[in-house]
Structure formats: structure tokens, C-alpha cells
Amino acid sequence: MESLFLATRLMMVDLPGPTLDAASRAHLERYRFGGVCLFRRNIQSPAQVRELVAEIRAVLGPQAWIAIDQEGGAVQRVLEFALAPAPMALGAIGDAKVAEAVGAAVGRALISLGINWNFAPSVDVNTNPQNPVIGDRSFGADPRKVARLALAWARGLEGAGVMATVKHFPGHGDTVLDSHLDLPVVDKPLEALERTELYPFRKAVEAQISAIMSAHIRFPALDKRYPATLSKKILTHLLRQKLGFKGILVTDALDMKAITQHYSVGEAAVKSLQAGADMILSLGKPEVQASQAAAIRQALENGSLSREQARQSQQRLQEAAERFPGLARAYTPTQQKRDRALMERVALQSITPYRKPLRPRRSDRILVVSAGRATEAGPYGETLAVEDFLQLLKTRFAEVNSFVYDPQKAAEFTGELEKAATKADFLLLLSVGRGGLGPQEAHLLKHALTLGKRASHVALWNPYHILSLRKPAFVTYGFRTPTLKALVRVLAGAPAQGRLPFKLR
């Protein structure tokens, strides 16, 4: 059993729902994993999360890690406290003190629930506008600015008692494939990687960052055969030995198709640890987790995975758990109110004007043109509710109506849009998805700007939509409530102060 528990302490797993049901409890008792990663499906209320966390630690022990992805913007699991703007919104502000304050507020909310490990912030330098999975999750396209803001955010988070994790090493900012769906390849020379992708990680190591998450991406300049998560050349030789990283190295989720389409579940788990990971993120069905535990145990017993290396990983995890013990801290109503006010101020600072967009007059009949009342995109099932924005808009403007089109059949809506526009004074064109605008959708929105009405574009999630239209716009970098409130204030006359954190091309 010693080999089994040495193996499972290097595994973090997930749970199917908001309670520790009998089957999940038995699974945790049987394997004694090193921690649990929470998702939105596990969260109903603060009190429920605290109870769930307490039950997990009662089974796994007080040193068990409780982790989460709480990046800000679209990627947030806990929605019951102050909602942080997206990292790219902080990039639009460019102030490290603001980034640190936001990170601290995120940390206060998480530690109040007993969550002591956050898989954030991303230090991916988003240099590719076609990137389908990073985008607004990045602080921008300048590696120095990304490093400065992300490390400030991490300082704030850790100061509140939650361990930070910079990701996705060695960089996910210049991909056109989503590693949730396939295996991306970044075929750049080492010199280019050093200048851009690796720069923020180098700075993070110098700042003694606590943890780094690996990327499921192949970098031929670093390893011609294996993706970073499975590469000893990248995780041990580059990160540990060359860059001098001494903290915890955790994999991205091993259930992502970048891995599962190319490696068996057991093989991926063992190769990750052989490459130098301290902990694998083993998500999915209990039988998958059991298979990975068995594979790691076998590797320890046959010597293909060093017991000494496994014990060193366990020691790193234990020492970090002593620094970030996960004891729930009080989060007073007064502090919660302050943090909500902070997020609203920051959201307002981040709204970015592009090419001097027009604002509607209070008396205007506004027609909001968008691809649906709600849209869902990305690997996390984030839902953007256009209806929420419409209701907020109605608090400031006399008449607000909406025109909804199907983005897959946008060309068929031209006549209807022309008719609806005749009854409007101002057209507000909302582009709402995470992905890029298709040709039909871009054409319809451009056509709306030729109908003789005062109009502006709003890039409500993906900021790179402005590159498809090249027309005056407001850029929000997200759709959470503080950002929608800020957008309405800007449309009503408040100054838009943000600056685009990427180059236009």
C-alpha cells in the first residue's frame, strides 16, 4: 500500500457534484489523493462549499489541497463573491497595484471557503489574435507587461493565503488550436521563445513563484517528440535545471484531448511524473483515476519512476501546504462590499475605446444587435447573458430593443435588420462569442453600419473582434456583471480610459 499512497499523493482529482456522495467518499477513502480540484458543478453557495471542503479534508487529511481555476473574467468558478475582471482588462489598465489589489480580493474570497490553491494567473503572452483558448485570459501581448501584472496579481493572491500558479509553461499564447480539443504545435526557434513565451516564466522563477502549470503543447525547438507536460527536456532540463525553478510543478488536466488522443491514461500519468511534474491533474471518471494510480504505482515498483523523485515531490507539496494551510478565514460583509466596489472601479477603468466610438443619447431609441440572448463558448461552459445587459441598459436609456440573429445564418437576417433599424436612432452592435467572427456575421455587422444610423460596435468578450470590423468600438474584455455595469456607465457618458493591451495588425 505504501507505493499506492506514494502514487496517489501526487494526484489531484475532481468530484461529480456539490456534495460528497457515498461513492465519491469511498473513492477518496480508498486512494487518499493529494487534493481535489473544484469546478462550477461543485458550487452552490459559500456555506455548501465550506461544508464540502471540510468533508474532503476529513477524508484526505488536513494537508489535502483544494484547488480551483479562478482567473477572473470568463474563467471563474466561484460567482457568489466579487467578480474579478479578466486579466486582459487589467492589461488595459496597466497598473501593477490594481492587479495586486484584484488578486488579493480573489484570494480573500477563496480562502474564506477553505480553497488554498488557485490555478492562476496565466502568464501566456497572447500574440496570436486567432488563439481560441487564451485571448482575454492573458494580460496582453507584451511579455514584460504580462510578467509585471501577473506577478503582482499572484502576490496579492498569496498575501491573502492562497497559493498562485503561473501557466501554461512554456507558453500557450501563440496557438491556433485549443489543447482541450487537439495537440497544438508552436514551431518557433529558441531565440523567439526566449524573447516572448519564456520571459514571464523566467521572471516568475526569479520571483520564487510557488507553482507552475505545464502546457499540453509541442515545442519542436525544445523537444521534437513530446508535448511539454510529458517532456523531461522541458520540465526538468529547462524549467528545473536551466531556469532554476524550485516550486511545485503541476500538469494541466490530463483528460484534455491534446493528451488523450495520443497517449493512454496510465502512460500519460507516468510520463508526466517522469518528466518532472510533482502533481498530475487527474480529472474524469473514478475508473480513469484508478487506472492512473495503478500505473504510477507499477512504475514506482518496477523502478521506471524514481521513488526518491516521488518523495521529493511529496516533500515540496507538504512544505507548500504548511505555507498555505487552507484554514478558512473570515470574510466580513464589510470587506465583501469593499471588494465588490473595487471590482466595479477596475471594470470601469478597463473599458477601452477604439477609433472614437459614438455614444447613444438618453432619448435615443436604441437597437441592440447581437447573436442571441445567450451564448456559450469555450471549454468551461461560460454563459454570456445578453439579456442581463439589456436590463442594465434600460436603467439609463429611455427605449431599448433587441435584434437577434443566428451567427451561422447571418446572411439571411439582412432584410429583417434593415427593417428593425428604421425604428431606431442608435444601433449598438454586440459581438458576443469567445471565438472569432465568421465571414457572414462580420458582413452583417458591417452592413448595419451602412444603414444611415448612429452606431457603435461593442466587443463584449473577444477583444480581437475589432480586427474583423475595424470600426469604432468599445472593448470590454468580458461580460461579468461589474463589466456590464461599467459598459452602461461609459455608454451614458463616463470616460473610457483603457488602452488596448495588444498591437493592431
Short mmCIF file of C-alpha atoms in Angstrom, two decimals:
data_model
loop_
_atom_site.label_atom_id
_atom_site.label_comp_id
_atom_site.label_asym_id
_atom_site.label_seq_id
_atom_site.Cartn_x
_atom_site.Cartn_y
_atom_site.Cartn_z
CA MET A 1 0.00 0.00 0.00
CA GLU A 2 2.98 2.30 0.56
CA SER A 3 3.57 2.50 -3.21
CA LEU A 4 -0.11 3.20 -3.86
CA PHE A 5 -0.29 6.10 -1.42
CA LEU A 6 3.03 7.49 -2.60
CA ALA A 7 1.46 7.47 -6.07
CA THR A 8 -1.92 8.95 -5.15
CA ARG A 9 -0.48 11.81 -3.09
CA LEU A 10 0.86 13.08 -6.42
CA MET A 11 -2.66 13.13 -7.93
CA MET A 12 -5.37 15.77 -7.79
CA VAL A 13 -8.86 14.63 -8.76
CA ASP A 14 -12.32 16.13 -9.28
CA LEU A 15 -15.80 15.33 -7.96
CA PRO A 16 -19.08 14.94 -9.84
CA GLY A 17 -21.30 17.26 -7.82
CA PRO A 18 -21.80 19.69 -4.90
CA THR A 19 -21.82 17.02 -2.17
CA LEU A 20 -19.50 14.21 -1.17
CA ASP A 21 -21.83 11.34 -2.10
CA ALA A 22 -21.18 7.83 -0.81
CA ALA A 23 -19.39 6.64 -3.96
CA SER A 24 -17.10 9.70 -4.09
CA ARG A 25 -16.34 9.39 -0.37
CA ALA A 26 -15.42 5.73 -0.77
CA HIS A 27 -13.20 6.60 -3.78
CA LEU A 28 -11.31 9.25 -1.77
CA GLU A 29 -11.00 6.93 1.25
CA ARG A 30 -9.67 4.13 -0.95
CA TYR A 31 -7.00 6.20 -2.71
CA ARG A 32 -6.20 9.14 -0.37
CA PHE A 33 -5.41 11.53 -3.21
CA GLY A 34 -3.31 14.64 -2.68
CA GLY A 35 -6.19 17.01 -3.34
CA VAL A 36 -9.38 17.91 -5.15
CA CYS A 37 -9.97 20.49 -7.85
CA LEU A 38 -13.38 22.19 -7.69
CA PHE A 39 -15.45 23.25 -10.70
CA ARG A 40 -18.68 25.21 -11.06
CA ARG A 41 -20.69 21.98 -10.76
CA ASN A 42 -19.35 21.64 -7.21
CA ILE A 43 -20.50 25.09 -6.08
CA GLN A 44 -23.97 26.17 -4.95
CA SER A 45 -23.35 28.58 -2.05
CA PRO A 46 -20.49 29.63 0.24
CA ALA A 47 -21.85 27.59 3.16
CA GLN A 48 -22.20 24.49 0.95
CA VAL A 49 -18.62 24.85 -0.36
CA ARG A 50 -17.21 25.20 3.15
CA GLU A 51 -19.04 22.04 4.17
CA LEU A 52 -17.81 20.16 1.09
CA VAL A 53 -14.21 21.29 1.66
CA ALA A 54 -14.39 20.26 5.32
CA GLU A 55 -15.70 16.81 4.34
CA ILE A 56 -12.95 16.35 1.75
CA ARG A 57 -10.26 17.22 4.29
CA ALA A 58 -11.88 14.97 6.89
CA VAL A 59 -11.30 12.09 4.47
CA LEU A 60 -7.97 13.06 2.86
CA GLY A 61 -6.38 14.81 5.84
CA PRO A 62 -5.86 18.47 6.77
CA GLN A 63 -2.93 18.80 4.35
CA ALA A 64 -5.12 17.99 1.30
CA TRP A 65 -5.10 20.65 -1.37
CA ILE A 66 -8.37 22.22 -2.51
CA ALA A 67 -7.77 23.87 -5.87
CA ILE A 68 -9.76 25.87 -8.40
CA ASP A 69 -9.45 27.96 -11.58
CA GLN A 70 -10.39 31.50 -10.52
CA GLU A 71 -8.62 33.64 -13.11
CA GLY A 72 -11.10 36.49 -13.44
CA GLY A 73 -13.26 37.33 -16.43
CA ALA A 74 -14.77 34.30 -18.17
CA VAL A 75 -12.86 31.69 -16.14
CA GLN A 76 -14.34 31.89 -12.65
CA ARG A 77 -15.89 29.04 -10.72
CA VAL A 78 -16.98 30.95 -7.62
CA LEU A 79 -19.58 33.51 -8.72
CA GLU A 80 -21.02 34.26 -5.27
CA PHE A 81 -18.47 36.92 -4.28
CA ALA A 82 -16.83 39.88 -6.04
CA LEU A 83 -16.25 39.03 -9.72
CA ALA A 84 -12.78 39.93 -10.95
CA PRO A 85 -12.28 41.44 -14.41
CA ALA A 86 -10.40 39.40 -17.00
CA PRO A 87 -6.59 39.56 -16.96
CA MET A 88 -6.68 41.42 -20.28
CA ALA A 89 -8.89 44.07 -18.66
CA LEU A 90 -6.08 44.58 -16.14
CA GLY A 91 -3.70 44.74 -19.09
CA ALA A 92 -5.81 47.59 -20.48
CA ILE A 93 -5.26 49.48 -17.21
CA GLY A 94 -1.59 48.56 -16.90
CA ASP A 95 -1.25 49.31 -13.16
CA ALA A 96 0.52 46.66 -11.06
CA LYS A 97 -1.03 48.00 -7.84
CA VAL A 98 -4.50 47.49 -9.29
CA ALA A 99 -3.56 43.95 -10.39
CA GLU A 100 -2.26 43.16 -6.91
CA ALA A 101 -5.44 44.50 -5.28
CA VAL A 102 -7.60 42.36 -7.55
CA GLY A 103 -5.51 39.26 -6.83
CA ALA A 104 -5.84 39.91 -3.10
CA ALA A 105 -9.63 40.21 -3.36
CA VAL A 106 -9.78 36.93 -5.28
CA GLY A 107 -7.67 35.33 -2.56
CA ARG A 108 -9.88 36.63 0.26
CA ALA A 109 -12.94 35.06 -1.34
CA LEU A 110 -11.24 31.70 -1.95
CA ILE A 111 -9.60 31.31 1.45
CA SER A 112 -12.92 32.11 3.12
CA LEU A 113 -14.12 28.83 1.58
CA GLY A 114 -11.00 26.85 2.55
CA ILE A 115 -9.67 26.83 -1.03
CA ASN A 116 -5.88 27.18 -0.81
CA TRP A 117 -4.59 26.65 -4.38
CA ASN A 118 -5.61 28.73 -7.38
CA PHE A 119 -4.55 27.69 -10.88
CA ALA A 120 -3.96 31.31 -11.83
CA PRO A 121 -2.70 33.67 -13.14
CA SER A 122 -1.96 32.90 -16.78
CA VAL A 123 1.33 34.37 -17.98
CA ASP A 124 0.70 33.32 -21.57
CA VAL A 125 1.67 36.16 -23.89
CA ASN A 126 -1.26 36.37 -26.31
CA THR A 127 0.47 37.33 -29.55
CA ASN A 128 -1.95 35.45 -31.82
CA PRO A 129 -5.39 37.07 -32.33
CA GLN A 130 -6.70 33.71 -33.60
CA ASN A 131 -5.88 31.97 -30.29
CA PRO A 132 -9.07 30.04 -29.45
CA VAL A 133 -8.48 29.40 -25.76
CA ILE A 134 -6.33 32.14 -24.16
CA GLY A 135 -7.34 35.58 -25.51
CA ASP A 136 -8.78 37.64 -22.64
CA ARG A 137 -7.23 35.18 -20.14
CA SER A 138 -3.85 36.79 -20.94
CA PHE A 139 -2.68 40.14 -19.58
CA GLY A 140 -1.70 41.12 -23.13
CA ALA A 141 0.84 40.81 -25.91
CA ASP A 142 3.89 42.41 -24.25
CA PRO A 143 5.89 39.83 -22.27
CA ARG A 144 7.30 42.42 -19.86
CA LYS A 145 3.87 43.84 -19.08
CA VAL A 146 2.41 40.34 -18.72
CA ALA A 147 5.12 39.40 -16.23
CA ARG A 148 4.77 42.63 -14.22
CA LEU A 149 0.97 42.46 -13.90
CA ALA A 150 0.64 38.70 -13.45
CA LEU A 151 3.26 38.57 -10.70
CA ALA A 152 1.59 41.49 -8.91
CA TRP A 153 -1.74 39.62 -9.12
CA ALA A 154 -0.04 36.49 -7.74
CA ARG A 155 1.48 38.49 -4.85
CA GLY A 156 -1.96 39.75 -3.92
CA LEU A 157 -3.44 36.25 -4.08
CA GLU A 158 -0.70 34.68 -1.94
CA GLY A 159 -0.80 37.53 0.54
CA ALA A 160 -4.42 36.53 1.19
CA GLY A 161 -3.38 32.92 1.87
CA VAL A 162 -3.94 31.15 -1.47
CA MET A 163 -1.12 29.60 -3.49
CA ALA A 164 -0.73 31.02 -7.01
CA THR A 165 0.17 29.07 -10.15
CA VAL A 166 1.52 30.67 -13.31
CA LYS A 167 0.58 28.85 -16.50
CA HIS A 168 0.79 27.32 -19.14
CA PHE A 169 4.54 26.55 -19.33
CA PRO A 170 6.30 27.19 -21.63
CA GLY A 171 3.52 29.34 -23.17
CA HIS A 172 0.07 28.99 -24.76
CA GLY A 173 -0.23 32.47 -26.27
CA ASP A 174 0.67 31.76 -29.90
CA THR A 175 -1.53 28.78 -30.76
CA VAL A 176 -4.41 28.39 -33.18
CA LEU A 177 -5.59 25.09 -31.65
CA ASP A 178 -7.28 24.60 -28.29
CA SER A 179 -5.41 21.95 -26.29
CA HIS A 180 -8.74 20.85 -24.80
CA LEU A 181 -9.55 19.62 -28.32
CA ASP A 182 -6.23 18.79 -30.03
CA LEU A 183 -2.43 18.94 -29.63
CA PRO A 184 -1.10 22.37 -30.66
CA VAL A 185 2.43 22.82 -32.01
CA VAL A 186 4.39 26.05 -31.55
CA ASP A 187 7.19 25.78 -34.10
CA LYS A 188 9.35 28.78 -33.18
CA PRO A 189 13.12 28.99 -32.80
CA LEU A 190 14.50 29.03 -29.27
CA GLU A 191 15.51 32.70 -29.57
CA ALA A 192 11.91 33.71 -30.28
CA LEU A 193 10.62 31.61 -27.37
CA GLU A 194 13.18 33.20 -25.06
CA ARG A 195 12.08 36.72 -26.09
CA THR A 196 8.34 36.15 -25.69
CA GLU A 197 6.89 32.90 -24.27
CA LEU A 198 9.61 32.13 -21.74
CA TYR A 199 10.20 35.67 -20.47
CA PRO A 200 7.32 35.81 -17.93
CA PHE A 201 8.16 32.34 -16.64
CA ARG A 202 11.79 33.35 -16.15
CA LYS A 203 10.62 36.38 -14.16
CA ALA A 204 8.21 34.20 -12.17
CA VAL A 205 11.03 31.83 -11.21
CA GLU A 206 13.21 34.80 -10.19
CA ALA A 207 10.30 36.00 -8.01
CA GLN A 208 10.15 32.50 -6.42
CA ILE A 209 6.65 31.76 -7.63
CA SER A 210 5.12 28.87 -5.69
CA ALA A 211 3.79 26.77 -8.58
CA ILE A 212 3.83 26.43 -12.36
CA MET A 213 1.36 24.52 -14.58
CA SER A 214 2.55 22.79 -17.73
CA ALA A 215 1.02 23.10 -21.21
CA HIS A 216 -0.10 20.26 -23.47
CA ILE A 217 1.75 21.78 -26.43
CA ARG A 218 4.64 20.51 -28.51
CA PHE A 219 7.60 22.87 -28.97
CA PRO A 220 9.96 21.28 -31.53
CA ALA A 221 12.75 23.74 -30.63
CA LEU A 222 12.66 22.34 -27.08
CA ASP A 223 11.61 18.72 -27.63
CA LYS A 224 10.93 17.26 -31.06
CA ARG A 225 8.91 14.33 -29.70
CA TYR A 226 6.88 15.10 -26.57
CA PRO A 227 4.47 17.87 -25.55
CA ALA A 228 5.70 19.94 -22.61
CA THR A 229 3.65 18.07 -19.97
CA LEU A 230 5.38 14.80 -20.91
CA SER A 231 8.82 16.22 -21.72
CA LYS A 232 11.77 15.77 -19.38
CA LYS A 233 13.75 18.12 -21.62
CA ILE A 234 11.22 20.89 -20.94
CA LEU A 235 10.08 20.29 -17.36
CA THR A 236 13.36 19.07 -15.82
CA HIS A 237 16.22 20.23 -18.02
CA LEU A 238 14.76 23.64 -18.96
CA LEU A 239 12.49 24.60 -16.07
CA ARG A 240 14.17 22.94 -13.11
CA GLN A 241 17.82 22.97 -14.13
CA LYS A 242 18.29 25.88 -16.54
CA LEU A 243 15.73 28.33 -15.10
CA GLY A 244 16.24 27.11 -11.52
CA PHE A 245 12.60 26.56 -10.55
CA LYS A 246 12.26 25.07 -7.07
CA GLY A 247 8.49 25.20 -6.59
CA ILE A 248 5.63 22.84 -7.41
CA LEU A 249 5.09 21.71 -10.98
CA VAL A 250 1.52 20.63 -11.75
CA THR A 251 0.18 19.37 -15.06
CA ASP A 252 -2.79 20.79 -16.89
CA ALA A 253 -5.73 18.38 -16.88
CA LEU A 254 -4.75 15.02 -18.34
CA ASP A 255 -8.28 14.44 -19.70
CA MET A 256 -7.70 17.08 -22.41
CA LYS A 257 -7.67 15.71 -25.96
CA ALA A 258 -4.16 17.04 -26.61
CA ILE A 259 -3.10 14.16 -24.35
CA THR A 260 -5.87 11.54 -24.58
CA GLN A 261 -5.79 11.37 -28.39
CA HIS A 262 -2.12 10.41 -28.31
CA TYR A 263 -1.45 8.57 -25.03
CA SER A 264 -3.24 6.09 -22.79
CA VAL A 265 -4.38 7.42 -19.41
CA GLY A 266 -1.79 5.41 -17.47
CA GLU A 267 1.02 6.26 -19.87
CA ALA A 268 0.25 10.00 -19.66
CA ALA A 269 0.24 9.94 -15.86
CA VAL A 270 3.57 8.13 -15.59
CA LYS A 271 5.30 10.12 -18.32
CA SER A 272 4.21 13.43 -16.69
CA LEU A 273 5.85 12.44 -13.42
CA GLN A 274 8.92 11.01 -15.16
CA ALA A 275 9.23 14.34 -16.99
CA GLY A 276 9.37 16.20 -13.68
CA ALA A 277 5.80 17.04 -12.62
CA ASP A 278 5.10 16.95 -8.88
CA MET A 279 1.35 16.54 -9.23
CA ILE A 280 -0.91 15.44 -12.06
CA LEU A 281 -4.39 16.85 -12.59
CA SER A 282 -6.35 13.63 -12.96
CA LEU A 283 -9.87 14.61 -14.00
CA GLY A 284 -12.71 12.43 -15.16
CA LYS A 285 -14.29 9.16 -14.13
CA PRO A 286 -13.12 7.35 -10.98
CA GLU A 287 -12.03 4.37 -13.06
CA VAL A 288 -9.67 6.63 -15.03
CA GLN A 289 -8.19 7.93 -11.79
CA ALA A 290 -7.86 4.35 -10.52
CA SER A 291 -6.05 3.36 -13.74
CA GLN A 292 -3.63 6.27 -13.38
CA ALA A 293 -3.00 5.43 -9.73
CA ALA A 294 -2.28 1.81 -10.68
CA ALA A 295 0.07 2.88 -13.48
CA ILE A 296 2.03 5.20 -11.20
CA ARG A 297 2.21 2.52 -8.50
CA GLN A 298 3.55 -0.01 -11.01
CA ALA A 299 6.14 2.49 -12.26
CA LEU A 300 7.30 3.09 -8.68
CA GLU A 301 7.54 -0.65 -8.03
CA ASN A 302 9.40 -1.52 -11.24
CA GLY A 303 11.76 1.43 -10.93
CA SER A 304 10.73 3.28 -14.10
CA LEU A 305 9.64 6.14 -11.81
CA SER A 306 12.14 7.01 -9.10
CA ARG A 307 10.83 6.68 -5.53
CA GLU A 308 13.27 9.37 -4.49
CA GLN A 309 11.83 11.75 -7.08
CA ALA A 310 8.28 10.94 -5.90
CA ARG A 311 9.28 11.60 -2.27
CA GLN A 312 10.86 14.93 -3.27
CA SER A 313 7.59 15.90 -4.96
CA GLN A 314 5.65 14.86 -1.87
CA GLN A 315 8.00 16.94 0.28
CA ARG A 316 7.51 20.02 -1.95
CA LEU A 317 3.73 19.63 -1.72
CA GLN A 318 3.84 19.18 2.04
CA GLU A 319 6.06 22.22 2.64
CA ALA A 320 3.80 24.36 0.43
CA ALA A 321 0.72 23.12 2.30
CA GLU A 322 2.32 24.31 5.53
CA ARG A 323 2.72 27.78 3.99
CA PHE A 324 -0.84 27.75 2.63
CA PRO A 325 -2.73 25.66 5.19
CA GLY A 326 -6.25 26.14 3.83
CA LEU A 327 -7.81 27.15 7.13
CA ALA A 328 -10.92 29.15 6.24
CA ARG A 329 -10.57 32.82 7.16
CA ALA A 330 -13.37 35.23 7.98
CA TYR A 331 -14.65 37.31 5.07
CA THR A 332 -16.72 40.05 6.66
CA PRO A 333 -19.69 41.69 4.90
CA THR A 334 -17.80 44.99 5.08
CA GLN A 335 -14.78 43.51 3.27
CA GLN A 336 -17.02 41.81 0.72
CA LYS A 337 -18.65 45.16 -0.02
CA ARG A 338 -15.24 46.80 -0.42
CA ASP A 339 -14.12 44.06 -2.80
CA ARG A 340 -17.26 44.40 -4.92
CA ALA A 341 -16.68 48.16 -5.13
CA LEU A 342 -13.05 47.51 -6.14
CA MET A 343 -14.10 45.22 -8.99
CA GLU A 344 -16.62 47.78 -10.24
CA ARG A 345 -13.98 50.56 -10.19
CA VAL A 346 -11.48 48.37 -12.00
CA ALA A 347 -14.04 47.27 -14.59
CA LEU A 348 -14.83 50.93 -15.32
CA GLN A 349 -11.13 51.77 -15.71
CA SER A 350 -10.68 48.93 -18.19
CA ILE A 351 -13.35 49.80 -20.80
CA THR A 352 -11.34 50.69 -23.90
CA PRO A 353 -12.33 52.99 -26.79
CA TYR A 354 -11.23 52.09 -30.31
CA ARG A 355 -11.42 54.74 -33.07
CA LYS A 356 -13.59 57.18 -31.08
CA PRO A 357 -16.88 55.27 -30.82
CA LEU A 358 -20.15 57.18 -30.58
CA ARG A 359 -22.43 57.04 -27.55
CA PRO A 360 -26.24 56.99 -27.65
CA ARG A 361 -28.22 59.96 -26.35
CA ARG A 362 -30.51 59.36 -23.37
CA SER A 363 -33.55 59.92 -25.57
CA ASP A 364 -32.40 57.65 -28.41
CA ARG A 365 -34.34 54.57 -29.41
CA ILE A 366 -31.53 52.02 -29.08
CA LEU A 367 -31.49 48.78 -31.06
CA VAL A 368 -29.07 46.20 -29.60
CA VAL A 369 -27.99 43.82 -32.37
CA SER A 370 -26.47 40.53 -31.17
CA ALA A 371 -26.05 36.85 -31.91
CA GLY A 372 -28.61 35.56 -29.43
CA ARG A 373 -29.81 36.39 -25.95
CA ALA A 374 -27.24 33.99 -24.51
CA THR A 375 -24.25 32.28 -25.99
CA GLU A 376 -21.97 29.58 -24.64
CA ALA A 377 -18.39 29.01 -25.72
CA GLY A 378 -15.02 27.78 -24.56
CA PRO A 379 -14.08 24.69 -22.55
CA TYR A 380 -15.62 25.91 -19.32
CA GLY A 381 -19.24 26.32 -20.40
CA GLU A 382 -19.22 30.04 -19.63
CA THR A 383 -22.56 31.67 -20.39
CA LEU A 384 -22.84 35.23 -21.53
CA ALA A 385 -26.34 36.62 -20.96
CA VAL A 386 -27.14 39.46 -23.37
CA GLU A 387 -30.48 39.84 -21.57
CA ASP A 388 -28.67 40.99 -18.41
CA PHE A 389 -27.00 43.76 -20.40
CA LEU A 390 -30.33 44.84 -21.93
CA GLN A 391 -31.89 45.19 -18.48
CA LEU A 392 -28.97 47.30 -17.23
CA LEU A 393 -29.14 49.46 -20.37
CA LYS A 394 -32.83 50.14 -19.69
CA THR A 395 -31.93 51.73 -16.35
CA ARG A 396 -30.12 54.55 -18.19
CA PHE A 397 -31.85 54.89 -21.57
CA ALA A 398 -35.48 55.59 -22.48
CA GLU A 399 -36.08 52.89 -25.09
CA VAL A 400 -34.05 49.73 -25.66
CA ASN A 401 -34.98 46.97 -28.09
CA SER A 402 -33.06 43.97 -29.34
CA PHE A 403 -32.48 42.29 -32.69
CA VAL A 404 -31.24 38.71 -32.50
CA TYR A 405 -29.64 36.83 -35.39
CA ASP A 406 -28.21 33.36 -35.86
CA PRO A 407 -24.44 33.75 -36.44
CA GLN A 408 -24.40 30.57 -38.56
CA LYS A 409 -27.02 32.02 -40.92
CA ALA A 410 -26.29 35.72 -40.53
CA ALA A 411 -26.71 36.49 -44.25
CA GLU A 412 -30.38 35.55 -44.01
CA PHE A 413 -31.06 38.34 -41.49
CA THR A 414 -30.08 41.32 -43.65
CA GLY A 415 -33.63 42.31 -44.64
CA GLU A 416 -35.03 41.91 -41.13
CA LEU A 417 -32.19 44.00 -39.69
CA GLU A 418 -32.80 46.78 -42.21
CA LYS A 419 -36.48 46.85 -41.25
CA ALA A 420 -35.77 46.88 -37.49
CA ALA A 421 -33.21 49.67 -37.91
CA THR A 422 -35.85 52.01 -39.39
CA LYS A 423 -37.42 52.27 -35.92
CA ALA A 424 -34.15 53.05 -34.15
CA ASP A 425 -31.98 56.13 -33.64
CA PHE A 426 -28.84 54.29 -32.48
CA LEU A 427 -27.51 50.81 -33.28
CA LEU A 428 -25.41 49.05 -30.66
CA LEU A 429 -23.69 46.09 -32.32
CA LEU A 430 -22.67 43.48 -29.75
CA SER A 431 -20.24 40.75 -30.79
CA VAL A 432 -20.56 38.20 -28.04
CA GLY A 433 -18.63 34.95 -28.56
CA ARG A 434 -15.21 33.75 -27.42
CA GLY A 435 -14.30 32.60 -30.93
CA GLY A 436 -13.67 34.76 -33.98
CA LEU A 437 -16.40 36.33 -36.09
CA GLY A 438 -17.36 34.28 -39.14
CA PRO A 439 -17.50 35.98 -42.56
CA GLN A 440 -21.33 36.10 -42.62
CA GLU A 441 -21.55 37.62 -39.14
CA ALA A 442 -18.85 40.20 -39.83
CA HIS A 443 -20.58 41.15 -43.09
CA LEU A 444 -23.96 41.59 -41.35
CA LEU A 445 -22.47 43.81 -38.64
CA LYS A 446 -20.57 45.89 -41.20
CA HIS A 447 -23.79 46.24 -43.20
CA ALA A 448 -25.56 47.55 -40.09
CA LEU A 449 -23.04 50.39 -40.02
CA THR A 450 -24.11 51.50 -43.52
CA LEU A 451 -27.81 51.99 -42.71
CA GLY A 452 -27.53 55.70 -42.01
CA LYS A 453 -27.93 55.38 -38.23
CA ARG A 454 -25.57 56.48 -35.49
CA ALA A 455 -23.89 53.29 -34.33
CA SER A 456 -21.04 51.70 -32.38
CA HIS A 457 -19.61 48.22 -32.07
CA VAL A 458 -19.08 46.61 -28.65
CA ALA A 459 -16.62 43.69 -28.42
CA LEU A 460 -18.25 42.14 -25.38
CA TRP A 461 -15.93 39.18 -24.86
CA ASN A 462 -13.30 38.58 -27.53
CA PRO A 463 -11.41 41.88 -27.90
CA TYR A 464 -9.96 40.81 -31.25
CA HIS A 465 -13.40 41.14 -32.86
CA ILE A 466 -12.46 44.76 -33.52
CA LEU A 467 -9.93 43.46 -36.06
CA SER A 468 -12.78 41.86 -38.04
CA LEU A 469 -14.82 45.05 -38.32
CA ARG A 470 -12.19 47.81 -37.94
CA LYS A 471 -14.97 50.19 -36.94
CA PRO A 472 -15.36 52.43 -33.85
CA ALA A 473 -15.92 50.25 -30.81
CA PHE A 474 -15.87 49.84 -27.05
CA VAL A 475 -13.84 46.84 -25.82
CA THR A 476 -14.83 45.23 -22.50
CA TYR A 477 -12.70 42.02 -22.28
CA GLY A 478 -15.59 40.19 -20.63
CA PHE A 479 -19.21 40.00 -19.63
CA ARG A 480 -19.44 39.60 -15.87
CA THR A 481 -21.84 41.93 -14.05
CA PRO A 482 -19.27 44.56 -12.94
CA THR A 483 -18.11 44.87 -16.57
CA LEU A 484 -21.66 45.17 -17.93
CA LYS A 485 -22.42 47.89 -15.36
CA ALA A 486 -19.23 49.69 -16.34
CA LEU A 487 -20.11 49.49 -20.03
CA VAL A 488 -23.54 51.03 -19.39
CA ARG A 489 -21.89 53.86 -17.42
CA VAL A 490 -19.49 54.51 -20.31
CA LEU A 491 -22.31 54.50 -22.86
CA ALA A 492 -24.11 57.01 -20.62
CA GLY A 493 -21.11 59.35 -20.67
CA ALA A 494 -18.41 58.13 -18.26
CA PRO A 495 -14.91 58.30 -19.80
CA ALA A 496 -13.48 55.15 -21.37
CA GLN A 497 -9.91 55.04 -20.08
CA GLY A 498 -8.49 51.65 -21.05
CA ARG A 499 -5.79 51.13 -23.66
CA LEU A 500 -5.59 48.10 -25.92
CA PRO A 501 -3.01 45.67 -24.46
CA PHE A 502 -2.15 44.24 -27.87
CA LYS A 503 -0.96 45.59 -31.20
CA LEU A 504 -3.37 46.03 -34.09
CA ARG A 505 -2.41 44.19 -37.22
#
